[in-house]
Backbone as numpy.savetxt, mean C-alpha at the origin, in Angstrom:
# Nx Ny Nz CAx CAy CAz Cx Cy Cz
-21.38 11.81 -7.00 -19.92 11.82 -7.02 -19.40 10.46 -7.45
-18.27 10.49 -8.14 -17.65 9.26 -8.61 -16.21 9.19 -8.10
-15.81 7.99 -7.72 -14.44 7.75 -7.25 -13.93 6.47 -7.90
-12.60 6.26 -7.82 -12.02 5.09 -8.48 -10.68 4.75 -7.85
-10.20 3.58 -8.19 -8.82 3.22 -7.93 -8.18 3.00 -9.28
-6.98 3.54 -9.48 -6.25 3.34 -10.73 -4.98 2.55 -10.45
-4.65 1.65 -11.35 -3.45 0.84 -11.21 -3.35 -0.13 -12.35
-2.29 -0.95 -12.32 -2.12 -1.95 -13.37 -1.28 -3.10 -12.81
-1.92 -4.23 -12.49 -3.34 -4.55 -12.72 -4.19 -4.13 -11.51
-5.51 -4.13 -11.67 -6.41 -3.81 -10.56 -7.57 -4.80 -10.45
-7.52 -5.87 -11.22 -8.62 -6.84 -11.19 -8.78 -7.48 -9.82
-7.70 -7.53 -9.04 -7.72 -8.19 -7.74 -8.23 -7.29 -6.62
-8.43 -6.00 -6.89 -8.66 -5.03 -5.83 -9.98 -5.24 -5.09
-9.95 -4.99 -3.78 -11.15 -5.01 -2.95 -11.62 -3.59 -2.61
-10.96 -2.60 -3.17 -11.29 -1.21 -2.87 -12.75 -0.87 -3.15
-13.34 -1.32 -4.26 -14.76 -1.01 -4.48 -15.66 -1.56 -3.39
-15.38 -2.75 -2.88 -16.18 -3.33 -1.80 -16.11 -2.44 -0.57
-14.90 -1.98 -0.24 -14.68 -1.17 0.96 -15.39 0.18 0.85
-15.15 0.87 -0.25 -15.70 2.22 -0.37 -17.21 2.22 -0.58
-17.71 1.25 -1.32 -19.17 1.16 -1.48 -19.85 0.92 -0.13
-19.20 0.13 0.73 -19.76 -0.11 2.07 -19.81 1.18 2.87
-18.76 1.99 2.76 -18.74 3.28 3.46 -19.81 4.22 2.92
-19.90 4.31 1.61 -20.90 5.20 1.00 -22.31 4.83 1.48
-22.57 3.53 1.49 -23.89 3.05 1.89 -24.15 3.32 3.37
-23.16 3.05 4.21 -23.33 3.20 5.66 -23.55 4.65 6.06
-22.93 5.58 5.31 -23.02 6.99 5.67 -23.96 7.77 4.75
-24.73 7.03 3.94 -25.72 7.65 3.05 -25.09 8.69 2.12
-23.93 8.34 1.57 -23.26 9.20 0.59 -23.58 8.66 -0.80
-24.16 9.50 -1.63 -24.49 9.07 -2.99 -23.23 9.17 -3.86
-22.63 8.03 -4.11 -21.39 8.01 -4.89 -21.18 6.62 -5.46
-20.41 6.58 -6.54 -20.03 5.32 -7.17 -18.51 5.19 -7.13
-18.05 3.95 -7.01 -16.61 3.68 -6.95 -16.30 2.57 -7.94
-15.27 2.77 -8.74 -14.93 1.79 -9.77 -13.43 1.52 -9.79
-13.05 0.39 -10.39 -11.65 0.05 -10.59 -11.30 0.31 -12.05
-10.30 1.14 -12.27 -9.90 1.50 -13.63 -8.47 1.03 -13.88
-8.33 0.15 -14.84 -6.99 -0.34 -15.18 -6.30 0.69 -16.07
-5.22 1.24 -15.56 -4.47 2.29 -16.26 -3.03 1.82 -16.41
-2.58 1.66 -17.63 -1.20 1.24 -17.86 -0.25 2.41 -17.61
1.03 2.14 -17.43 1.99 3.24 -17.25 1.95 4.24 -18.40
1.73 3.75 -19.61 1.67 4.64 -20.78 0.43 5.53 -20.74
-0.64 5.04 -20.15 -1.89 5.80 -20.11 -1.94 6.81 -18.98
-1.01 6.73 -18.04 -1.05 7.63 -16.89 -0.90 9.09 -17.30
-0.20 9.34 -18.38 -0.01 10.71 -18.85 -1.35 11.38 -19.16
-2.37 10.59 -19.46 -3.69 11.13 -19.80 -4.66 11.03 -18.62
-4.14 11.03 -17.39 -4.98 10.82 -16.22 -6.06 11.88 -16.09
-5.77 13.12 -16.45 -6.77 14.17 -16.29 -7.92 14.01 -17.28
-7.61 13.50 -18.46 -8.67 13.20 -19.42 -9.55 12.08 -18.89
-8.92 11.10 -18.23 -9.67 9.98 -17.65 -10.58 10.48 -16.51
-10.05 11.37 -15.70 -10.83 11.94 -14.61 -12.05 12.67 -15.15
-11.85 13.42 -16.21 -12.96 14.16 -16.83 -13.97 13.21 -17.46
-13.46 12.14 -18.08 -14.34 11.18 -18.73 -15.29 10.52 -17.72
-14.78 10.18 -16.54 -15.58 9.50 -15.54 -16.11 10.46 -14.47
-15.80 11.73 -14.61 -16.26 12.76 -13.68 -15.90 12.40 -12.24
-14.62 12.11 -12.02 -14.15 11.67 -10.72 -13.92 12.84 -9.77
-14.34 12.65 -8.52 -14.07 13.63 -7.47 -12.81 13.26 -6.69
-12.33 12.07 -6.93 -11.12 11.61 -6.27 -10.80 10.19 -6.70
-9.57 9.76 -6.44 -9.21 8.39 -6.79 -8.05 7.91 -5.93
-8.03 6.60 -5.73 -6.90 5.94 -5.08 -5.89 5.56 -6.14
-4.64 5.45 -5.73 -3.55 5.12 -6.65 -2.82 3.90 -6.11
-2.70 2.88 -6.94 -1.98 1.68 -6.53 -0.88 1.36 -7.53
-0.24 0.24 -7.36 0.90 -0.18 -8.19 0.52 -0.11 -9.68
1.37 0.47 -10.54 2.71 0.99 -10.26 2.79 2.52 -10.32
1.74 3.22 -9.95 1.63 4.66 -10.23 1.86 5.59 -9.05
2.18 5.07 -7.87 2.21 5.92 -6.67 3.26 7.03 -6.72
4.30 6.82 -7.49 5.35 7.85 -7.60 5.12 8.75 -8.82
4.83 8.13 -9.94 4.68 8.89 -11.19 3.45 9.81 -11.17
2.45 9.49 -10.37 1.24 10.32 -10.32 1.55 11.71 -9.81
2.61 11.85 -9.04 2.92 13.12 -8.39 3.16 14.26 -9.38
3.68 13.93 -10.54 3.96 14.98 -11.54 2.69 15.56 -12.15
1.56 14.94 -11.87 0.29 15.41 -12.43 -0.56 16.16 -11.40
-0.01 16.40 -10.21 -0.78 16.99 -9.13 -0.44 18.47 -8.93
-1.40 19.21 -8.38 -1.21 20.64 -8.11 -0.67 20.89 -6.71
-0.97 20.00 -5.78 -0.52 20.14 -4.39 -0.32 18.77 -3.80
0.73 18.62 -2.97 1.03 17.33 -2.35 1.25 17.54 -0.86
0.60 16.74 -0.04 0.73 16.83 1.41 2.18 16.58 1.83
2.65 17.26 2.87 4.05 17.10 3.31 4.47 15.66 3.55
3.60 14.84 4.15 3.95 13.45 4.43 4.20 12.68 3.14
3.39 12.96 2.11 3.55 12.30 0.82 4.82 12.81 0.12
5.10 14.10 0.25 6.32 14.67 -0.31 7.55 14.02 0.31
7.47 13.77 1.61 8.62 13.24 2.34 9.01 11.86 1.88
8.04 11.07 1.42 8.37 9.72 0.96 8.38 9.61 -0.56
7.83 10.61 -1.24 7.84 10.59 -2.69 6.83 9.64 -3.29
5.65 9.51 -2.65 4.62 8.62 -3.17 3.24 9.11 -2.72
2.26 8.97 -3.60 0.88 9.37 -3.32 -0.03 8.19 -3.59
-0.99 7.96 -2.69 -1.94 6.87 -2.92 -3.39 7.35 -2.94
-3.60 8.64 -2.64 -4.96 9.20 -2.62 -4.94 10.59 -3.26
-5.86 10.81 -4.19 -5.97 12.10 -4.85 -7.38 12.63 -4.70
-7.47 13.89 -4.29 -8.76 14.57 -4.18 -8.83 15.61 -5.29
-9.85 15.53 -6.12 -10.04 16.48 -7.21 -11.10 17.50 -6.76
-10.67 18.74 -6.64 -11.58 19.79 -6.14 -11.36 21.08 -6.91
-12.45 21.60 -7.50 -12.39 22.84 -8.27 -11.32 22.79 -9.35
-11.19 21.62 -9.97 -10.25 21.47 -11.07 -8.80 21.29 -10.66
-8.54 21.26 -9.36 -7.17 21.07 -8.88 -7.02 19.68 -8.27
-5.80 19.17 -8.33 -5.51 17.80 -7.90 -4.63 17.84 -6.65
-5.17 17.28 -5.56 -4.48 17.29 -4.27 -4.06 15.86 -3.91
-2.76 15.67 -3.62 -2.24 14.34 -3.35 -1.92 14.09 -1.89
-2.24 12.88 -1.42 -1.99 12.48 -0.03 -1.41 11.07 -0.01
-0.89 10.70 1.14 -0.47 9.30 1.33 -1.06 8.78 2.63
-2.09 7.96 2.51 -2.71 7.36 3.70 -2.15 5.98 3.98
-1.18 5.55 3.16 -0.55 4.24 3.39 0.24 4.23 4.69
0.84 5.36 5.05 1.72 5.41 6.22 0.95 5.07 7.49
-0.08 5.83 7.77 -0.87 5.60 8.98 -1.66 4.30 8.87
-2.16 4.00 7.69 -2.93 2.77 7.49 -2.08 1.55 7.72
-0.84 1.58 7.22 0.06 0.46 7.41 0.44 0.27 8.87
0.83 1.37 9.53 1.35 1.24 10.89 0.29 0.75 11.85
-0.94 1.19 11.67 -2.02 0.70 12.53 -2.22 -0.79 12.32
-2.20 -1.24 11.06 -2.37 -2.66 10.77 -1.21 -3.48 11.33
0.00 -2.97 11.19 1.18 -3.69 11.71 1.10 -3.82 13.22
0.78 -2.72 13.90 0.69 -2.76 15.36 -0.44 -3.66 15.84
-1.55 -3.65 15.11 -2.67 -4.52 15.47 -2.27 -5.99 15.38
-1.42 -6.31 14.39 -1.02 -7.70 14.17 0.11 -8.15 15.10
1.06 -7.25 15.36 2.28 -7.69 16.05 2.61 -6.92 17.33
1.80 -5.94 17.69 2.07 -5.17 18.90 2.98 -3.98 18.63
3.11 -3.13 19.63 3.90 -1.90 19.49 5.20 -2.00 20.26
6.31 -1.87 19.55 7.65 -1.79 20.15 8.62 -1.47 19.02
9.82 -1.08 19.37 10.84 -0.80 18.35 11.41 -2.12 17.83
11.66 -2.17 16.53 12.10 -3.41 15.89 13.20 -3.16 14.87
13.85 -4.26 14.51 14.76 -4.28 13.36 13.93 -4.83 12.20
13.75 -3.99 11.19 12.79 -4.30 10.12 13.50 -4.42 8.77
13.14 -5.47 8.04 13.66 -5.69 6.70 12.52 -5.52 5.71
12.69 -4.62 4.73 11.66 -4.36 3.73 12.14 -4.87 2.38
11.32 -5.70 1.73 11.64 -6.20 0.40 10.96 -5.30 -0.62
11.77 -4.66 -1.47 11.25 -3.75 -2.47 11.55 -2.31 -2.11
11.54 -1.44 -3.13 11.89 -0.04 -2.90 10.99 0.90 -3.69
9.77 0.45 -3.98 8.83 1.29 -4.73 8.01 2.17 -3.81
6.87 2.65 -4.32 6.03 3.56 -3.56 5.52 2.97 -2.26
5.09 1.72 -2.28 4.58 1.08 -1.06 5.70 0.92 -0.04
6.90 0.56 -0.50 8.04 0.38 0.40 8.40 1.70 1.07
8.25 2.79 0.35 8.58 4.10 0.93 7.64 4.44 2.08
6.37 4.08 1.95 5.41 4.32 3.03 5.75 3.46 4.24
6.10 2.20 4.00 6.46 1.28 5.08 7.73 1.78 5.78
8.70 2.18 4.98 9.94 2.71 5.55 9.67 3.93 6.42
8.86 4.85 5.91 8.58 6.07 6.66 7.88 5.76 7.98
6.92 4.82 7.94 6.19 4.45 9.14 7.14 3.90 10.20
8.04 3.01 9.79 8.94 2.39 10.76 10.05 3.34 11.20
10.55 4.16 10.28 11.58 5.12 10.65 11.05 6.13 11.66
9.81 6.58 11.44 9.20 7.52 12.38 8.91 6.87 13.72
8.82 5.54 13.73 8.58 4.79 14.97 9.88 4.53 15.73
11.00 4.91 15.13 12.29 4.68 15.77 12.89 3.32 15.49
12.34 2.62 14.50 12.84 1.29 14.16 14.11 1.37 13.31
14.90 0.33 13.36 16.08 0.20 12.49 15.62 -0.46 11.19
15.75 0.23 10.07 15.18 -0.22 8.81 16.25 -0.57 7.79
16.08 -1.73 7.15 16.91 -2.14 6.02 16.00 -2.38 4.82
16.39 -1.87 3.68 15.60 -2.02 2.45 16.41 -2.80 1.43
15.80 -3.85 0.87 16.45 -4.64 -0.18 15.84 -4.28 -1.53
16.68 -4.00 -2.49 16.22 -3.70 -3.86 17.11 -4.43 -4.86
16.64 -4.50 -6.09 17.42 -5.17 -7.13 18.25 -4.20 -7.95
17.99 -2.91 -7.76 18.76 -1.88 -8.48 19.22 -0.82 -7.49
20.50 -0.46 -7.56 21.06 0.51 -6.60 20.39 1.88 -6.72
20.00 2.24 -7.94 19.37 3.55 -8.11 18.03 3.67 -7.39
17.44 2.53 -7.03 16.17 2.56 -6.30 16.33 3.28 -4.96
17.48 3.13 -4.32 17.71 3.78 -3.04 17.78 5.30 -3.19
18.23 5.76 -4.34 18.37 7.20 -4.56 17.02 7.89 -4.68
15.95 7.12 -4.92 14.62 7.72 -5.06 13.97 8.00 -3.70
14.58 7.50 -2.61 14.07 7.81 -1.28 14.44 9.25 -0.92
13.53 9.94 -0.27 13.75 11.35 0.07 14.66 11.52 1.27
14.77 10.49 2.11 15.65 10.54 3.27 16.56 9.31 3.25
17.67 9.39 3.98 18.66 8.31 3.96 18.72 7.58 5.29
17.60 7.57 6.04 17.59 6.96 7.36 17.25 5.48 7.31
17.97 4.74 6.46 17.80 3.29 6.36 19.06 2.69 5.77
19.18 1.37 5.89 20.30 0.65 5.27 19.83 0.10 3.93
20.48 0.46 2.86 20.11 -0.04 1.53 21.02 -1.18 1.12
20.43 -2.33 0.77 21.21 -3.50 0.39 20.66 -4.08 -0.91
21.53 -4.34 -1.87 21.10 -5.02 -3.08 20.83 -6.49 -2.79
19.88 -7.07 -3.51 19.53 -8.47 -3.25 20.74 -9.39 -3.44
21.62 -9.02 -4.36 22.79 -9.86 -4.63 23.86 -9.73 -3.55
23.71 -8.74 -2.68 24.70 -8.52 -1.63 24.17 -8.88 -0.24
22.93 -9.32 -0.17 22.31 -9.63 1.12 22.92 -10.88 1.72
23.35 -10.78 2.98 24.00 -11.91 3.66 23.25 -12.32 4.92
21.99 -11.90 5.04 21.22 -12.27 6.21 21.34 -11.22 7.31
21.11 -11.64 8.53 21.16 -10.73 9.67 20.03 -11.04 10.63
19.95 -10.25 11.70 18.92 -10.44 12.71 17.82 -9.40 12.51
16.61 -9.88 12.19 15.48 -8.98 11.96 14.27 -9.48 12.76
13.53 -8.52 13.31 12.33 -8.86 14.06 11.12 -8.99 13.15
11.16 -8.29 12.02 10.02 -8.31 11.10 10.51 -8.13 9.66
9.84 -8.83 8.75 10.13 -8.73 7.31 8.85 -8.33 6.61
8.93 -7.34 5.73 7.76 -6.83 5.03 7.94 -7.00 3.54
6.98 -7.65 2.88 6.99 -7.73 1.42 6.23 -6.54 0.87
6.96 -5.57 0.32 6.34 -4.38 -0.25 6.40 -4.40 -1.77
6.52 -5.60 -2.34 6.52 -5.76 -3.80 5.20 -6.40 -4.22
4.89 -6.39 -5.53 3.69 -7.09 -6.00 3.91 -8.58 -6.21
5.13 -9.07 -5.92 5.44 -10.47 -6.13 4.68 -11.33 -5.12
3.78 -12.14 -5.63 2.89 -12.93 -4.80 1.46 -12.81 -5.28
1.18 -11.76 -6.06 -0.16 -11.59 -6.61 -0.56 -12.78 -7.48
0.43 -13.32 -8.18 0.17 -14.45 -9.08 0.85 -15.73 -8.57
1.09 -15.78 -7.27 1.68 -16.97 -6.69 3.20 -17.01 -6.71
3.83 -15.88 -7.09 5.29 -15.86 -7.11 5.85 -15.88 -5.68
7.05 -16.41 -5.55 7.76 -16.40 -4.27 8.78 -15.28 -4.32
8.57 -14.22 -3.53 9.45 -13.06 -3.59 10.87 -13.39 -3.18
11.04 -14.33 -2.25 12.39 -14.71 -1.84 13.14 -15.39 -2.98
12.43 -16.22 -3.73 13.06 -16.86 -4.89 13.36 -15.83 -5.97
12.43 -14.92 -6.20 12.63 -13.89 -7.22 13.82 -12.99 -6.88
14.00 -12.72 -5.60 15.11 -11.88 -5.16 16.38 -12.71 -4.91
16.26 -14.03 -5.04 17.37 -14.97 -4.83 17.98 -14.79 -3.43
17.11 -14.80 -2.42 17.55 -14.59 -1.05 17.55 -15.89 -0.27
18.58 -16.10 0.51 18.67 -17.22 1.45 17.79 -16.87 2.65
16.81 -17.72 2.95 15.85 -17.41 4.01 16.24 -17.98 5.37
17.47 -18.44 5.51 17.88 -19.07 6.77 17.91 -18.05 7.93
17.87 -16.76 7.63 17.87 -15.75 8.68 16.52 -15.66 9.40
15.47 -16.22 8.79 14.13 -16.19 9.39 14.06 -17.20 10.53
13.61 -16.74 11.71 13.50 -17.61 12.88 12.02 -17.80 13.24
11.77 -18.61 14.24 10.40 -18.84 14.70 9.76 -17.56 15.24
10.59 -16.60 15.65 10.08 -15.37 16.25 9.95 -14.23 15.24
10.42 -14.43 14.03 10.37 -13.36 13.03 8.94 -13.17 12.53
8.47 -11.93 12.55 7.15 -11.61 12.02 7.25 -11.31 10.53
6.24 -11.73 9.78 6.22 -11.47 8.35 4.91 -10.84 7.92
4.98 -9.69 7.26 3.77 -9.02 6.79 3.87 -8.77 5.29
2.87 -9.26 4.57 2.79 -9.06 3.13 1.75 -7.97 2.86
2.10 -6.98 2.07 1.14 -5.93 1.74 0.07 -6.42 0.78
0.30 -7.56 0.16 -0.71 -8.18 -0.70 -1.83 -8.75 0.18
-3.07 -8.60 -0.27 -4.21 -9.12 0.50 -5.07 -10.08 -0.29
-4.82 -10.20 -1.58 -5.56 -11.13 -2.42 -4.59 -11.72 -3.44
-4.14 -12.96 -3.22 -4.66 -13.98 -2.29 -4.37 -13.66 -0.82
-5.21 -14.23 0.04 -5.11 -13.97 1.48 -3.84 -14.54 2.08
-3.34 -15.64 1.50 -2.08 -16.25 1.96 -1.16 -16.37 0.75
0.01 -15.77 0.86 0.99 -15.78 -0.23 2.14 -16.71 0.12
2.95 -17.12 -0.86 4.14 -17.93 -0.55 5.04 -17.25 0.48
5.16 -15.93 0.42 5.96 -15.18 1.39 5.49 -15.47 2.82
4.20 -15.43 3.05 3.66 -15.58 4.40 3.94 -16.95 4.98
4.07 -17.94 4.12 4.30 -19.32 4.59 5.67 -19.51 5.23
6.56 -18.54 5.08 7.87 -18.63 5.70 7.83 -18.27 7.19
6.71 -17.71 7.65 6.64 -17.15 9.00 5.54 -17.81 9.82
5.87 -18.11 11.07 4.85 -18.61 11.99 3.87 -17.50 12.37
4.38 -16.30 12.50 3.59 -15.13 12.88 3.49 -14.22 11.66
2.34 -14.24 10.99 2.25 -13.50 9.73 0.93 -12.75 9.61
0.90 -11.84 8.65 -0.32 -11.08 8.36 -0.26 -10.63 6.91
-1.44 -10.47 6.32 -1.48 -9.94 4.95 -1.83 -8.45 5.00
-2.07 -7.87 3.83 -2.25 -6.43 3.75 -3.68 -5.95 3.86
-4.61 -6.83 4.26 -6.01 -6.42 4.30 -6.25 -5.31 5.32
-5.63 -5.44 6.48 -5.80 -4.41 7.51 -5.31 -3.06 7.04
-4.17 -3.06 6.36 -3.64 -1.81 5.81 -4.59 -1.24 4.77
-5.13 -2.10 3.92 -6.05 -1.65 2.88 -7.26 -0.96 3.48
-7.84 -1.58 4.51 -9.02 -1.02 5.16 -8.69 0.31 5.82
-7.58 0.36 6.55 -7.21 1.58 7.28 -6.93 2.75 6.34
-6.15 2.49 5.28 -5.83 3.59 4.38 -7.06 4.04 3.61
-7.99 3.10 3.35 -9.21 3.46 2.63 -10.11 4.35 3.50
-10.18 4.05 4.79 -10.97 4.87 5.70 -10.42 6.29 5.76
-9.10 6.41 5.76 -8.48 7.74 5.76 -8.75 8.48 4.46
-8.70 7.76 3.34 -8.98 8.38 2.04 -10.43 8.84 1.96
-11.33 8.00 2.47 -12.75 8.33 2.49 -12.99 9.65 3.23
-12.29 9.82 4.35 -12.45 11.05 5.13 -11.91 12.27 4.39
-10.81 12.09 3.65 -10.26 13.18 2.85 -11.26 13.62 1.79
-11.88 12.66 1.13 -12.82 12.98 0.06 -14.12 13.59 0.56
-14.64 13.04 1.64 -16.01 13.40 2.06 -16.08 14.26 3.32
-14.99 14.31 4.09 -15.02 15.01 5.36 -15.73 14.22 6.44
-16.09 12.96 6.14 -16.80 12.12 7.09 -15.93 10.93 7.49
-16.10 10.49 8.74 -15.36 9.33 9.22 -16.05 8.05 8.75
-15.29 7.18 8.12 -15.85 5.94 7.60 -16.23 4.95 8.68
-16.94 3.92 8.29 -17.41 2.89 9.22 -16.59 1.62 9.07
-15.68 1.39 10.00 -14.88 0.17 9.97 -15.78 -1.05 10.09
-16.81 -0.95 10.92 -17.74 -2.06 11.13 -18.44 -2.44 9.83
-18.91 -1.43 9.08 -19.60 -1.70 7.82 -18.65 -2.30 6.80
-17.42 -1.82 6.78 -16.42 -2.34 5.83 -16.10 -3.80 6.13
-15.86 -4.12 7.40 -15.53 -5.49 7.76 -16.67 -6.44 7.43
-17.91 -6.00 7.66 -19.07 -6.83 7.34 -19.18 -7.07 5.85
-18.92 -6.03 5.05 -18.99 -6.15 3.60 -17.91 -7.08 3.07
-16.72 -6.96 3.62 -15.62 -7.83 3.19 -15.89 -9.28 3.55
-16.42 -9.52 4.75 -16.74 -10.88 5.16 -17.78 -11.50 4.23
-18.80 -10.73 3.90 -19.84 -11.23 2.99 -19.25 -11.50 1.61
-18.41 -10.61 1.14 -17.78 -10.77 -0.17 -16.95 -12.04 -0.23
-16.17 -12.28 0.82 -15.31 -13.46 0.86 -16.15 -14.74 0.93
-17.20 -14.72 1.71 -18.04 -15.91 1.85 -18.74 -16.26 0.55
-19.14 -15.24 -0.20 -19.82 -15.49 -1.48 -18.89 -16.08 -2.52
-17.60 -15.94 -2.30 -16.64 -16.43 -3.30 -15.89 -17.67 -2.85
-16.36 -18.29 -1.79 -15.74 -19.55 -1.33 -16.08 -20.68 -2.29
């Protein structure tokens, strides 16, 4: 069996390390690869699947929303947020899921504890929709900042406050989440969004969905911060179970990631 992650760019991804560790730990004969697919190439995704004989694939930026038009069935949770991050190819049919929701919330709770919060999300793409859904279902008060008003219209539900970056005037928030790719190349998302950061206090938690680099400019604004590695591991374990019907090994994944990081110091 062959599996992959598709996105643009994907050179930074740790998904192959995670899934290969699971395959090895559970004696599953499979290969996992990273495939760089541009937005223009996404229309030919089924040809790509046939070329590499894929039994499933993960979906990352910027394809989590557009991939849905190529699927035969979509899980209700993924339909509710309008984004898919995991596809299972079975008997020629394409089944879409979103494991970002549960993967994210477990990582967030592990980092900051469980309670209701006032949450500010930067960005309004596929990843932001998963974060919004996780917090909204938790009973949190959610505000989403975007640079285009039409971005809010792509949300399937209206249970959040939508604010344009040019209209943001601060406020009291318990947690801020960077759900944009800004930071992958060292960008400062607050500068890119032209936001005044004086609303951030010593008690504000900051979580960046980016995991490579391990520390982003965004994270440096917060005393209490976390990156997206925990979310990546959790959502990957859920995807692995969808594909194989087997529960992945968190222990094996963490060991593989630690070894990978040490080899690249």
